[in-house]
């Protein structure tokens, strides 16, 4: 499909051309940019940088900001700058609120708030060695992940499949058929390494989500038939704050839009979500559950 | 006293009516018996009417009346009609070139919200591929903006492309362009006339907010079998027409097919670099059967089918393991039956039953040859719309100054917006078939009060049903004209209209990003209020026609795809994501100047539109410029008849650049699941807050007609599109200067490279030509030595000849 569209559009390009319009742009900022995700039971780390105009040199990281974090209006800490990040002595706790303020000398101050949700209630996973076959006749695996949700409040989750190899990595998710994921929106041609979703259309206290994944490793059997090599894996299920959820969705959209399907098609625009007042960036919270290792019935140890 | 006065007034009025007769009928081309739409019929100085879309007229006249019938390009005919009884006339005008005689003083049908274009005017606009195109020709009308090259998306008076109703012989068409807009689906060979309503729609029209584009197909020649064949760089088209089986019946059949698909496939077969064969093409097939059974009853049957198709499949050499093929087809077809009734006492009726079907289908098949067993996987994406409608329209003229119109519409719509079917059932995404219904009743009155005041007041009531959801739309319409001076008329128009299905244009896959969805509880019908004022006059003894219009319209419940939403296809919950409840406004001015007499004719048009949209979930809730906004739009179109054989034409268009959303800065962002590395992102300004470079181009055309050695009329058309090779921007994009392709990968990985803004231009200078040959009846007659015969007789002759 994609190839054919490229071919069609290439026809237009034969008689068209590309031309430089502008290489000088108006000044912009600088404005403080604060980025940080607080994971329950992990050290609090954030990054502070400055926004610049389009044609500025490398964006500057800020190493002299005063960054103060407050937990539930009771405990506070001033973060220290270490190797490009501001690190707190505090550990983020689930079900707690955090307020942060970063003051960049001669530029300004930004602030934000986040909530670190409680751990998700993971209930189990069933692995499916052949959950479907893709358009190139390659069978792909899937997992049915069961977890509990609340009927009375909004909840947000993130789900990923981590491949257990010497150097662990997240599998790509594709061929979406799960109604909750379809409701969240189409990922276009993206194959993300994690999916975020809410419980908005889940009407039961338990839900089983189907994910199809790719291990990034294919081979050909003795009959010349291609197949996907399966590896042991772990399920990573996170409860995430609403800001985290909105930010991740905006990040998908941003990346789909900014990379047009072809270099000569228009870039759509989608702003990254930000909950940082007076500046840009994201300050959000998450609690992660990592399952025990799951072994597909026919997996490779290599 | 009052009683006496009333009685006297009544007697006078009745006497006046009784002293008049109703003259009604049809105006035809004498040679082909084609109905002439927009011909003027005049009795006395100010009693002027124009024939409608069926070539029908009706006017009240004195018992001894001299009726003058005229039409551009035809000799004027004067008929003396005597008698007290109502008269039904069939008037045949002979083609001629006495242009000074065709203009009727005191034209009444020149309304600022309506433009009529006939086939001659359509052919006068030079275009790509040396062939006319209906929608591109509309670019010369002020207030109608073509979006960009390779697009026939029209924005009318600041509206959206999905707000235009395209009618072909009264049947709504959903998909109106080929090759992404390079051509429209309307084959110019069969077009008779185009009526465009930009506001104050007549009450018989509804269902769309911005415009009605009512295209009439012509009838076949009732006297002789004839045809034409046209070959251009892009396509080949042919027409055949002639008398059909019954007396006073005719048929016309046209077909058009691209030539590029075969060439593309051949070039791929011969290319060793390409493992696939691919091709693109389109075709249109139109047919119409007309039967004028008697002066009172006429029947029509019309067919249309047109598709675009993009196909690719792997070459055989590649098929040892895996063979794939893909077919994307999109287009519509319709069938309609129409009965027109008219009698001498001024009652006419037009009943149309039609079925239209639109579908977008993407079908992929992958066959895997795996030694002992083969496995075939199929994936099909389908989006369809079906429309079964019955329309009834009646007109009755009880008195000379008043015509009553009334009728209704009953439509059943069948939407299946986004079905995905895969051979592995668990991967299929089943979406519901949506049934909706629209019923409408309308009434309007067309009146002429005295010599100066005229107008139409109408009311349309529509009820829409989609499951348990229903919506009632009362829609008043008004058009008033005041004859200020002898040749100058002022107009005011008002309309309210509702739209019950929405065109969703998403950011994603260009092959499936235009989907029609019906209104429902979440996605409400859209509405518009439009008010317009206009003035037009003729100057220098009708040499020039000048007009100006100002308008304002307010739109409610506008529908958008959310920013970044890539496709509706396969999403069973799309209606919870589509953004409805948006508002929009546009106001503007339009000017035109037409030179309509002499060898040198043409038009100039300018329009200015100020349009805005607002939606709580777009542009942070702030108003923004719509995607299709081009505030300034000007066009100059001239035609010059050099000799009887040569004619020249030129078309110059200039308009504001399209809006785009600029990047104003950069920031770092994080991937929460990444390795902590910072990536760079653009910071965007407000939606559509910047504008591309202005668009302008000049096109030239030349037509040379001659009679060839065999006695056939031939026509060579030469055209040059974008004569001075203007690089008009079709789109802007940001890229780094590090690579020719402008990849942004380095940028997002935080590697510094200069960022620059580029434009892409399509369709630079394109010279083209086409050749057309006409086969008229005398060739056949000469061979057979016989007179006029119908299709059955031709067929019999042919059978005898073959045996």
mmCIF file with all atom_site columns, C-alpha atoms in Angstrom, chain A residues 1 3-5 7-9 11-13 15-23 25-26 28 33 35-37 39 47 49-61 85 131-137 140 158 170 176-177 182-189 194 212 223-226 238 244 247-248 251 253-255 257-259 261 263-272 280-282, chain B residues 150 179 182 260 264 278 280 310 312 321-322 326 328 362 364 366 368 370 375 377 422 424 426-427 429 507-511 563-567 570-573 576-577 660-661 663-673 675-676 678-684 693 727 731-735 739-742 744-745 747-748 750-752 754-764:
data_model
loop_
_atom_site.group_PDB
_atom_site.id
_atom_site.type_symbol
_atom_site.label_atom_id
_atom_site.label_alt_id
_atom_site.label_comp_id
_atom_site.label_asym_id
_atom_site.label_entity_id
_atom_site.label_seq_id
_atom_site.pdbx_PDB_ins_code
_atom_site.Cartn_x
_atom_site.Cartn_y
_atom_site.Cartn_z
_atom_site.occupancy
_atom_site.B_iso_or_equiv
_atom_site.pdbx_formal_charge
_atom_site.auth_seq_id
_atom_site.auth_comp_id
_atom_site.auth_asym_id
_atom_site.auth_atom_id
_atom_site.pdbx_PDB_model_num
ATOM 1   C CA . UNK A 1 1   ? 0.000   0.000   0.000   1.00 0.00 ? 1   UNK A CA 1
ATOM 2   C CA . UNK A 1 3   ? 4.830   1.664   -1.901  1.00 0.00 ? 3   UNK A CA 1
ATOM 3   C CA . UNK A 1 4   ? 1.998   2.230   -4.283  1.00 0.00 ? 4   UNK A CA 1
ATOM 4   C CA . UNK A 1 5   ? 1.202   5.605   -2.824  1.00 0.00 ? 5   UNK A CA 1
ATOM 5   C CA . UNK A 1 7   ? 4.710   5.541   -6.786  1.00 0.00 ? 7   UNK A CA 1
ATOM 6   C CA . UNK A 1 8   ? 1.577   7.524   -7.416  1.00 0.00 ? 8   UNK A CA 1
ATOM 7   C CA . UNK A 1 9   ? 2.894   10.612  -5.749  1.00 0.00 ? 9   UNK A CA 1
ATOM 8   C CA . UNK A 1 11  ? 4.280   10.738  -10.730 1.00 0.00 ? 11  UNK A CA 1
ATOM 9   C CA . UNK A 1 12  ? 3.354   14.179  -9.557  1.00 0.00 ? 12  UNK A CA 1
ATOM 10  C CA . UNK A 1 13  ? 6.852   14.935  -8.467  1.00 0.00 ? 13  UNK A CA 1
ATOM 11  C CA . UNK A 1 15  ? 6.782   17.398  -13.079 1.00 0.00 ? 15  UNK A CA 1
ATOM 12  C CA . UNK A 1 16  ? 7.314   19.272  -9.820  1.00 0.00 ? 16  UNK A CA 1
ATOM 13  C CA . UNK A 1 17  ? 10.295  20.462  -7.856  1.00 0.00 ? 17  UNK A CA 1
ATOM 14  C CA . UNK A 1 18  ? 11.546  21.449  -4.454  1.00 0.00 ? 18  UNK A CA 1
ATOM 15  C CA . UNK A 1 19  ? 12.698  24.952  -3.677  1.00 0.00 ? 19  UNK A CA 1
ATOM 16  C CA . UNK A 1 20  ? 14.118  26.697  -0.621  1.00 0.00 ? 20  UNK A CA 1
ATOM 17  C CA . UNK A 1 21  ? 11.669  29.215  0.824   1.00 0.00 ? 21  UNK A CA 1
ATOM 18  C CA . UNK A 1 22  ? 13.235  30.441  4.031   1.00 0.00 ? 22  UNK A CA 1
ATOM 19  C CA . UNK A 1 23  ? 16.396  29.817  6.017   1.00 0.00 ? 23  UNK A CA 1
ATOM 20  C CA . UNK A 1 25  ? 13.623  32.681  11.157  1.00 0.00 ? 25  UNK A CA 1
ATOM 21  C CA . UNK A 1 26  ? 12.373  35.063  13.825  1.00 0.00 ? 26  UNK A CA 1
ATOM 22  C CA . UNK A 1 28  ? 11.984  32.918  19.848  1.00 0.00 ? 28  UNK A CA 1
ATOM 23  C CA . UNK A 1 33  ? 11.790  23.568  29.305  1.00 0.00 ? 33  UNK A CA 1
ATOM 24  C CA . UNK A 1 35  ? 11.113  17.362  31.441  1.00 0.00 ? 35  UNK A CA 1
ATOM 25  C CA . UNK A 1 36  ? 10.736  14.625  34.028  1.00 0.00 ? 36  UNK A CA 1
ATOM 26  C CA . UNK A 1 37  ? 8.759   11.486  34.760  1.00 0.00 ? 37  UNK A CA 1
ATOM 27  C CA . UNK A 1 39  ? 8.480   6.553   38.680  1.00 0.00 ? 39  UNK A CA 1
ATOM 28  C CA . UNK A 1 47  ? 16.004  17.885  33.078  1.00 0.00 ? 47  UNK A CA 1
ATOM 29  C CA . UNK A 1 49  ? 16.830  23.182  29.170  1.00 0.00 ? 49  UNK A CA 1
ATOM 30  C CA . UNK A 1 50  ? 15.920  26.229  27.108  1.00 0.00 ? 50  UNK A CA 1
ATOM 31  C CA . UNK A 1 51  ? 13.843  26.570  23.987  1.00 0.00 ? 51  UNK A CA 1
ATOM 32  C CA . UNK A 1 52  ? 15.350  28.464  21.069  1.00 0.00 ? 52  UNK A CA 1
ATOM 33  C CA . UNK A 1 53  ? 14.417  29.795  17.663  1.00 0.00 ? 53  UNK A CA 1
ATOM 34  C CA . UNK A 1 54  ? 14.320  27.345  14.799  1.00 0.00 ? 54  UNK A CA 1
ATOM 35  C CA . UNK A 1 55  ? 17.766  28.043  13.451  1.00 0.00 ? 55  UNK A CA 1
ATOM 36  C CA . UNK A 1 56  ? 19.645  28.399  16.723  1.00 0.00 ? 56  UNK A CA 1
ATOM 37  C CA . UNK A 1 57  ? 22.651  26.220  17.449  1.00 0.00 ? 57  UNK A CA 1
ATOM 38  C CA . UNK A 1 58  ? 22.400  23.240  19.832  1.00 0.00 ? 58  UNK A CA 1
ATOM 39  C CA . UNK A 1 59  ? 19.680  23.763  22.423  1.00 0.00 ? 59  UNK A CA 1
ATOM 40  C CA . UNK A 1 60  ? 21.299  24.630  25.757  1.00 0.00 ? 60  UNK A CA 1
ATOM 41  C CA . UNK A 1 61  ? 20.913  22.464  28.854  1.00 0.00 ? 61  UNK A CA 1
ATOM 42  C CA . UNK A 1 85  ? 20.045  16.083  35.214  1.00 0.00 ? 85  UNK A CA 1
ATOM 43  C CA . UNK A 1 131 ? -1.694  -14.583 16.824  1.00 0.00 ? 131 UNK A CA 1
ATOM 44  C CA . UNK A 1 132 ? -1.866  -13.508 13.198  1.00 0.00 ? 132 UNK A CA 1
ATOM 45  C CA . UNK A 1 133 ? -0.053  -13.300 9.918   1.00 0.00 ? 133 UNK A CA 1
ATOM 46  C CA . UNK A 1 134 ? 1.142   -10.051 8.440   1.00 0.00 ? 134 UNK A CA 1
ATOM 47  C CA . UNK A 1 135 ? 0.912   -8.870  4.833   1.00 0.00 ? 135 UNK A CA 1
ATOM 48  C CA . UNK A 1 136 ? 4.205   -10.556 4.017   1.00 0.00 ? 136 UNK A CA 1
ATOM 49  C CA . UNK A 1 137 ? 2.937   -13.898 5.287   1.00 0.00 ? 137 UNK A CA 1
ATOM 50  C CA . UNK A 1 140 ? 3.431   -12.833 14.515  1.00 0.00 ? 140 UNK A CA 1
ATOM 51  C CA . UNK A 1 158 ? 0.828   1.973   29.674  1.00 0.00 ? 158 UNK A CA 1
ATOM 52  C CA . UNK A 1 170 ? 10.952  -3.373  24.016  1.00 0.00 ? 170 UNK A CA 1
ATOM 53  C CA . UNK A 1 176 ? -4.085  -3.362  16.502  1.00 0.00 ? 176 UNK A CA 1
ATOM 54  C CA . UNK A 1 177 ? -7.350  -5.219  16.960  1.00 0.00 ? 177 UNK A CA 1
ATOM 55  C CA . UNK A 1 182 ? -8.637  1.107   18.563  1.00 0.00 ? 182 UNK A CA 1
ATOM 56  C CA . UNK A 1 183 ? -10.663 3.537   20.610  1.00 0.00 ? 183 UNK A CA 1
ATOM 57  C CA . UNK A 1 184 ? -7.493  5.329   21.650  1.00 0.00 ? 184 UNK A CA 1
ATOM 58  C CA . UNK A 1 185 ? -6.732  6.064   18.037  1.00 0.00 ? 185 UNK A CA 1
ATOM 59  C CA . UNK A 1 186 ? -4.937  4.761   15.065  1.00 0.00 ? 186 UNK A CA 1
ATOM 60  C CA . UNK A 1 187 ? -1.170  4.806   15.244  1.00 0.00 ? 187 UNK A CA 1
ATOM 61  C CA . UNK A 1 188 ? -0.916  5.277   11.489  1.00 0.00 ? 188 UNK A CA 1
ATOM 62  C CA . UNK A 1 189 ? 2.100   3.410   10.236  1.00 0.00 ? 189 UNK A CA 1
ATOM 63  C CA . UNK A 1 194 ? 4.410   0.838   24.189  1.00 0.00 ? 194 UNK A CA 1
ATOM 64  C CA . UNK A 1 212 ? 0.481   -8.237  18.795  1.00 0.00 ? 212 UNK A CA 1
ATOM 65  C CA . UNK A 1 223 ? 11.145  -25.162 3.593   1.00 0.00 ? 223 UNK A CA 1
ATOM 66  C CA . UNK A 1 224 ? 12.005  -21.568 2.942   1.00 0.00 ? 224 UNK A CA 1
ATOM 67  C CA . UNK A 1 225 ? 9.116   -20.313 5.042   1.00 0.00 ? 225 UNK A CA 1
ATOM 68  C CA . UNK A 1 226 ? 9.879   -17.126 6.997   1.00 0.00 ? 226 UNK A CA 1
ATOM 69  C CA . UNK A 1 238 ? 2.233   0.880   34.293  1.00 0.00 ? 238 UNK A CA 1
ATOM 70  C CA . UNK A 1 244 ? 1.658   11.161  31.199  1.00 0.00 ? 244 UNK A CA 1
ATOM 71  C CA . UNK A 1 247 ? 1.820   13.525  26.687  1.00 0.00 ? 247 UNK A CA 1
ATOM 72  C CA . UNK A 1 248 ? 2.468   10.068  25.233  1.00 0.00 ? 248 UNK A CA 1
ATOM 73  C CA . UNK A 1 251 ? 4.150   12.343  21.230  1.00 0.00 ? 251 UNK A CA 1
ATOM 74  C CA . UNK A 1 253 ? 0.793   12.272  17.023  1.00 0.00 ? 253 UNK A CA 1
ATOM 75  C CA . UNK A 1 254 ? 3.716   14.662  16.879  1.00 0.00 ? 254 UNK A CA 1
ATOM 76  C CA . UNK A 1 255 ? 5.998   12.018  15.410  1.00 0.00 ? 255 UNK A CA 1
ATOM 77  C CA . UNK A 1 257 ? 2.844   14.357  11.761  1.00 0.00 ? 257 UNK A CA 1
ATOM 78  C CA . UNK A 1 258 ? 6.384   15.641  11.664  1.00 0.00 ? 258 UNK A CA 1
ATOM 79  C CA . UNK A 1 259 ? 7.658   12.737  9.610   1.00 0.00 ? 259 UNK A CA 1
ATOM 80  C CA . UNK A 1 261 ? 5.023   9.640   4.661   1.00 0.00 ? 261 UNK A CA 1
ATOM 81  C CA . UNK A 1 263 ? 9.552   13.885  2.089   1.00 0.00 ? 263 UNK A CA 1
ATOM 82  C CA . UNK A 1 264 ? 7.528   15.842  -0.403  1.00 0.00 ? 264 UNK A CA 1
ATOM 83  C CA . UNK A 1 265 ? 4.165   15.636  1.326   1.00 0.00 ? 265 UNK A CA 1
ATOM 84  C CA . UNK A 1 266 ? 2.955   18.230  3.753   1.00 0.00 ? 266 UNK A CA 1
ATOM 85  C CA . UNK A 1 267 ? 3.842   18.035  7.387   1.00 0.00 ? 267 UNK A CA 1
ATOM 86  C CA . UNK A 1 268 ? 0.794   18.149  9.566   1.00 0.00 ? 268 UNK A CA 1
ATOM 87  C CA . UNK A 1 269 ? 1.248   19.832  12.861  1.00 0.00 ? 269 UNK A CA 1
ATOM 88  C CA . UNK A 1 270 ? 0.618   18.537  16.314  1.00 0.00 ? 270 UNK A CA 1
ATOM 89  C CA . UNK A 1 271 ? 1.930   20.238  19.419  1.00 0.00 ? 271 UNK A CA 1
ATOM 90  C CA . UNK A 1 272 ? 3.475   18.185  22.165  1.00 0.00 ? 272 UNK A CA 1
ATOM 91  C CA . UNK A 1 280 ? 7.415   23.819  27.853  1.00 0.00 ? 280 UNK A CA 1
ATOM 92  C CA . UNK A 1 281 ? 7.931   20.172  28.738  1.00 0.00 ? 281 UNK A CA 1
ATOM 93  C CA . UNK A 1 282 ? 6.242   17.457  30.763  1.00 0.00 ? 282 UNK A CA 1
ATOM 94  C CA . UNK B 2 150 ? -3.825  18.428  -8.539  1.00 0.00 ? 150 UNK B CA 1
ATOM 95  C CA . UNK B 2 179 ? -6.177  11.570  -10.149 1.00 0.00 ? 179 UNK B CA 1
ATOM 96  C CA . UNK B 2 182 ? -6.275  16.607  -11.861 1.00 0.00 ? 182 UNK B CA 1
ATOM 97  C CA . UNK B 2 260 ? -1.247  6.407   -19.052 1.00 0.00 ? 260 UNK B CA 1
ATOM 98  C CA . UNK B 2 264 ? 3.052   2.793   -16.892 1.00 0.00 ? 264 UNK B CA 1
ATOM 99  C CA . UNK B 2 278 ? 2.145   -0.699  -11.162 1.00 0.00 ? 278 UNK B CA 1
ATOM 100 C CA . UNK B 2 280 ? -2.883  4.102   -12.411 1.00 0.00 ? 280 UNK B CA 1
ATOM 101 C CA . UNK B 2 310 ? -4.275  2.102   -8.654  1.00 0.00 ? 310 UNK B CA 1
ATOM 102 C CA . UNK B 2 312 ? 0.433   -3.063  -8.410  1.00 0.00 ? 312 UNK B CA 1
ATOM 103 C CA . UNK B 2 321 ? 8.272   -17.405 -2.714  1.00 0.00 ? 321 UNK B CA 1
ATOM 104 C CA . UNK B 2 322 ? 5.865   -14.579 -2.326  1.00 0.00 ? 322 UNK B CA 1
ATOM 105 C CA . UNK B 2 326 ? -2.813  -4.653  -4.512  1.00 0.00 ? 326 UNK B CA 1
ATOM 106 C CA . UNK B 2 328 ? -7.194  0.416   -4.787  1.00 0.00 ? 328 UNK B CA 1
ATOM 107 C CA . UNK B 2 362 ? -8.293  -1.143  -1.020  1.00 0.00 ? 362 UNK B CA 1
ATOM 108 C CA . UNK B 2 364 ? -4.386  -6.602  -0.928  1.00 0.00 ? 364 UNK B CA 1
ATOM 109 C CA . UNK B 2 366 ? -0.477  -11.966 -0.670  1.00 0.00 ? 366 UNK B CA 1
ATOM 110 C CA . UNK B 2 368 ? 2.873   -17.439 -0.318  1.00 0.00 ? 368 UNK B CA 1
ATOM 111 C CA . UNK B 2 370 ? 5.536   -22.558 0.468   1.00 0.00 ? 370 UNK B CA 1
ATOM 112 C CA . UNK B 2 375 ? -1.282  -19.757 1.527   1.00 0.00 ? 375 UNK B CA 1
ATOM 113 C CA . UNK B 2 377 ? -3.909  -13.795 2.747   1.00 0.00 ? 377 UNK B CA 1
ATOM 114 C CA . UNK B 2 422 ? -8.981  -9.842  6.597   1.00 0.00 ? 422 UNK B CA 1
ATOM 115 C CA . UNK B 2 424 ? -7.728  -14.176 9.236   1.00 0.00 ? 424 UNK B CA 1
ATOM 116 C CA . UNK B 2 426 ? -9.682  -12.455 14.164  1.00 0.00 ? 426 UNK B CA 1
ATOM 117 C CA . UNK B 2 427 ? -7.833  -9.599  12.491  1.00 0.00 ? 427 UNK B CA 1
ATOM 118 C CA . UNK B 2 429 ? -12.472 -5.065  12.238  1.00 0.00 ? 429 UNK B CA 1
ATOM 119 C CA . UNK B 2 507 ? -3.964  13.691  8.107   1.00 0.00 ? 507 UNK B CA 1
ATOM 120 C CA . UNK B 2 508 ? -3.055  10.122  7.272   1.00 0.00 ? 508 UNK B CA 1
ATOM 121 C CA . UNK B 2 509 ? -2.925  7.777   4.326   1.00 0.00 ? 509 UNK B CA 1
ATOM 122 C CA . UNK B 2 510 ? -3.747  9.834   1.259   1.00 0.00 ? 510 UNK B CA 1
ATOM 123 C CA . UNK B 2 511 ? -5.619  6.913   -0.268  1.00 0.00 ? 511 UNK B CA 1
ATOM 124 C CA . UNK B 2 563 ? -5.312  17.185  14.692  1.00 0.00 ? 563 UNK B CA 1
ATOM 125 C CA . UNK B 2 564 ? -3.090  14.236  13.952  1.00 0.00 ? 564 UNK B CA 1
ATOM 126 C CA . UNK B 2 565 ? -5.944  11.735  13.560  1.00 0.00 ? 565 UNK B CA 1
ATOM 127 C CA . UNK B 2 566 ? -4.715  9.683   10.663  1.00 0.00 ? 566 UNK B CA 1
ATOM 128 C CA . UNK B 2 567 ? -7.694  7.702   9.410   1.00 0.00 ? 567 UNK B CA 1
ATOM 129 C CA . UNK B 2 570 ? -10.952 0.439   10.753  1.00 0.00 ? 570 UNK B CA 1
ATOM 130 C CA . UNK B 2 571 ? -11.867 2.527   13.774  1.00 0.00 ? 571 UNK B CA 1
ATOM 131 C CA . UNK B 2 572 ? -15.255 1.373   15.076  1.00 0.00 ? 572 UNK B CA 1
ATOM 132 C CA . UNK B 2 573 ? -15.319 4.217   17.569  1.00 0.00 ? 573 UNK B CA 1
ATOM 133 C CA . UNK B 2 576 ? -16.391 9.502   19.585  1.00 0.00 ? 576 UNK B CA 1
ATOM 134 C CA . UNK B 2 577 ? -13.232 11.087  18.234  1.00 0.00 ? 577 UNK B CA 1
ATOM 135 C CA . UNK B 2 660 ? 0.159   26.712  6.898   1.00 0.00 ? 660 UNK B CA 1
ATOM 136 C CA . UNK B 2 661 ? 1.209   26.388  10.528  1.00 0.00 ? 661 UNK B CA 1
ATOM 137 C CA . UNK B 2 663 ? 7.409   26.410  13.323  1.00 0.00 ? 663 UNK B CA 1
ATOM 138 C CA . UNK B 2 664 ? 8.413   29.160  15.725  1.00 0.00 ? 664 UNK B CA 1
ATOM 139 C CA . UNK B 2 665 ? 10.970  27.387  17.883  1.00 0.00 ? 665 UNK B CA 1
ATOM 140 C CA . UNK B 2 666 ? 12.535  24.191  19.181  1.00 0.00 ? 666 UNK B CA 1
ATOM 141 C CA . UNK B 2 667 ? 12.577  22.381  22.474  1.00 0.00 ? 667 UNK B CA 1
ATOM 142 C CA . UNK B 2 668 ? 13.897  19.181  23.984  1.00 0.00 ? 668 UNK B CA 1
ATOM 143 C CA . UNK B 2 669 ? 11.458  16.380  24.685  1.00 0.00 ? 669 UNK B CA 1
ATOM 144 C CA . UNK B 2 670 ? 11.777  12.951  26.229  1.00 0.00 ? 670 UNK B CA 1
ATOM 145 C CA . UNK B 2 671 ? 10.682  9.428   25.473  1.00 0.00 ? 671 UNK B CA 1
ATOM 146 C CA . UNK B 2 672 ? 9.690   8.101   28.894  1.00 0.00 ? 672 UNK B CA 1
ATOM 147 C CA . UNK B 2 673 ? 10.658  4.598   27.804  1.00 0.00 ? 673 UNK B CA 1
ATOM 148 C CA . UNK B 2 675 ? 17.348  5.687   27.349  1.00 0.00 ? 675 UNK B CA 1
ATOM 149 C CA . UNK B 2 676 ? 16.940  9.182   28.738  1.00 0.00 ? 676 UNK B CA 1
ATOM 150 C CA . UNK B 2 678 ? 16.850  14.170  24.838  1.00 0.00 ? 678 UNK B CA 1
ATOM 151 C CA . UNK B 2 679 ? 15.315  14.631  21.436  1.00 0.00 ? 679 UNK B CA 1
ATOM 152 C CA . UNK B 2 680 ? 14.443  17.846  19.701  1.00 0.00 ? 680 UNK B CA 1
ATOM 153 C CA . UNK B 2 681 ? 10.936  18.860  18.747  1.00 0.00 ? 681 UNK B CA 1
ATOM 154 C CA . UNK B 2 682 ? 9.386   21.735  16.876  1.00 0.00 ? 682 UNK B CA 1
ATOM 155 C CA . UNK B 2 683 ? 7.288   24.299  18.682  1.00 0.00 ? 683 UNK B CA 1
ATOM 156 C CA . UNK B 2 684 ? 4.472   25.373  16.404  1.00 0.00 ? 684 UNK B CA 1
ATOM 157 C CA . UNK B 2 693 ? 3.694   32.402  -1.547  1.00 0.00 ? 693 UNK B CA 1
ATOM 158 C CA . UNK B 2 727 ? 6.758   27.448  -9.333  1.00 0.00 ? 727 UNK B CA 1
ATOM 159 C CA . UNK B 2 731 ? 2.970   22.462  0.131   1.00 0.00 ? 731 UNK B CA 1
ATOM 160 C CA . UNK B 2 732 ? 5.604   23.645  2.563   1.00 0.00 ? 732 UNK B CA 1
ATOM 161 C CA . UNK B 2 733 ? 7.719   21.478  4.795   1.00 0.00 ? 733 UNK B CA 1
ATOM 162 C CA . UNK B 2 734 ? 10.589  21.892  7.200   1.00 0.00 ? 734 UNK B CA 1
ATOM 163 C CA . UNK B 2 735 ? 13.757  19.915  6.716   1.00 0.00 ? 735 UNK B CA 1
ATOM 164 C CA . UNK B 2 739 ? 20.500  15.844  2.980   1.00 0.00 ? 739 UNK B CA 1
ATOM 165 C CA . UNK B 2 740 ? 18.714  16.267  -0.302  1.00 0.00 ? 740 UNK B CA 1
ATOM 166 C CA . UNK B 2 741 ? 15.704  14.435  1.073   1.00 0.00 ? 741 UNK B CA 1
ATOM 167 C CA . UNK B 2 742 ? 15.588  16.784  4.027   1.00 0.00 ? 742 UNK B CA 1
ATOM 168 C CA . UNK B 2 744 ? 14.608  15.218  10.127  1.00 0.00 ? 744 UNK B CA 1
ATOM 169 C CA . UNK B 2 745 ? 16.141  12.173  11.815  1.00 0.00 ? 745 UNK B CA 1
ATOM 170 C CA . UNK B 2 747 ? 17.328  16.850  14.079  1.00 0.00 ? 747 UNK B CA 1
ATOM 171 C CA . UNK B 2 748 ? 15.281  14.683  16.385  1.00 0.00 ? 748 UNK B CA 1
ATOM 172 C CA . UNK B 2 750 ? 19.673  16.285  18.790  1.00 0.00 ? 750 UNK B CA 1
ATOM 173 C CA . UNK B 2 751 ? 22.334  16.619  16.111  1.00 0.00 ? 751 UNK B CA 1
ATOM 174 C CA . UNK B 2 752 ? 22.545  20.192  15.000  1.00 0.00 ? 752 UNK B CA 1
ATOM 175 C CA . UNK B 2 754 ? 20.420  24.016  9.872   1.00 0.00 ? 754 UNK B CA 1
ATOM 176 C CA . UNK B 2 755 ? 16.671  23.891  9.555   1.00 0.00 ? 755 UNK B CA 1
ATOM 177 C CA . UNK B 2 756 ? 15.090  25.339  6.465   1.00 0.00 ? 756 UNK B CA 1
ATOM 178 C CA . UNK B 2 757 ? 11.655  25.751  4.988   1.00 0.00 ? 757 UNK B CA 1
ATOM 179 C CA . UNK B 2 758 ? 11.069  24.237  1.559   1.00 0.00 ? 758 UNK B CA 1
ATOM 180 C CA . UNK B 2 759 ? 8.229   24.308  -0.897  1.00 0.00 ? 759 UNK B CA 1
ATOM 181 C CA . UNK B 2 760 ? 7.172   21.625  -3.335  1.00 0.00 ? 760 UNK B CA 1
ATOM 182 C CA . UNK B 2 761 ? 5.643   22.634  -6.652  1.00 0.00 ? 761 UNK B CA 1
ATOM 183 C CA . UNK B 2 762 ? 3.694   20.381  -8.960  1.00 0.00 ? 762 UNK B CA 1
ATOM 184 C CA . UNK B 2 763 ? 2.765   20.945  -12.566 1.00 0.00 ? 763 UNK B CA 1
ATOM 185 C CA . UNK B 2 764 ? 5.194   23.383  -14.021 1.00 0.00 ? 764 UNK B CA 1
#
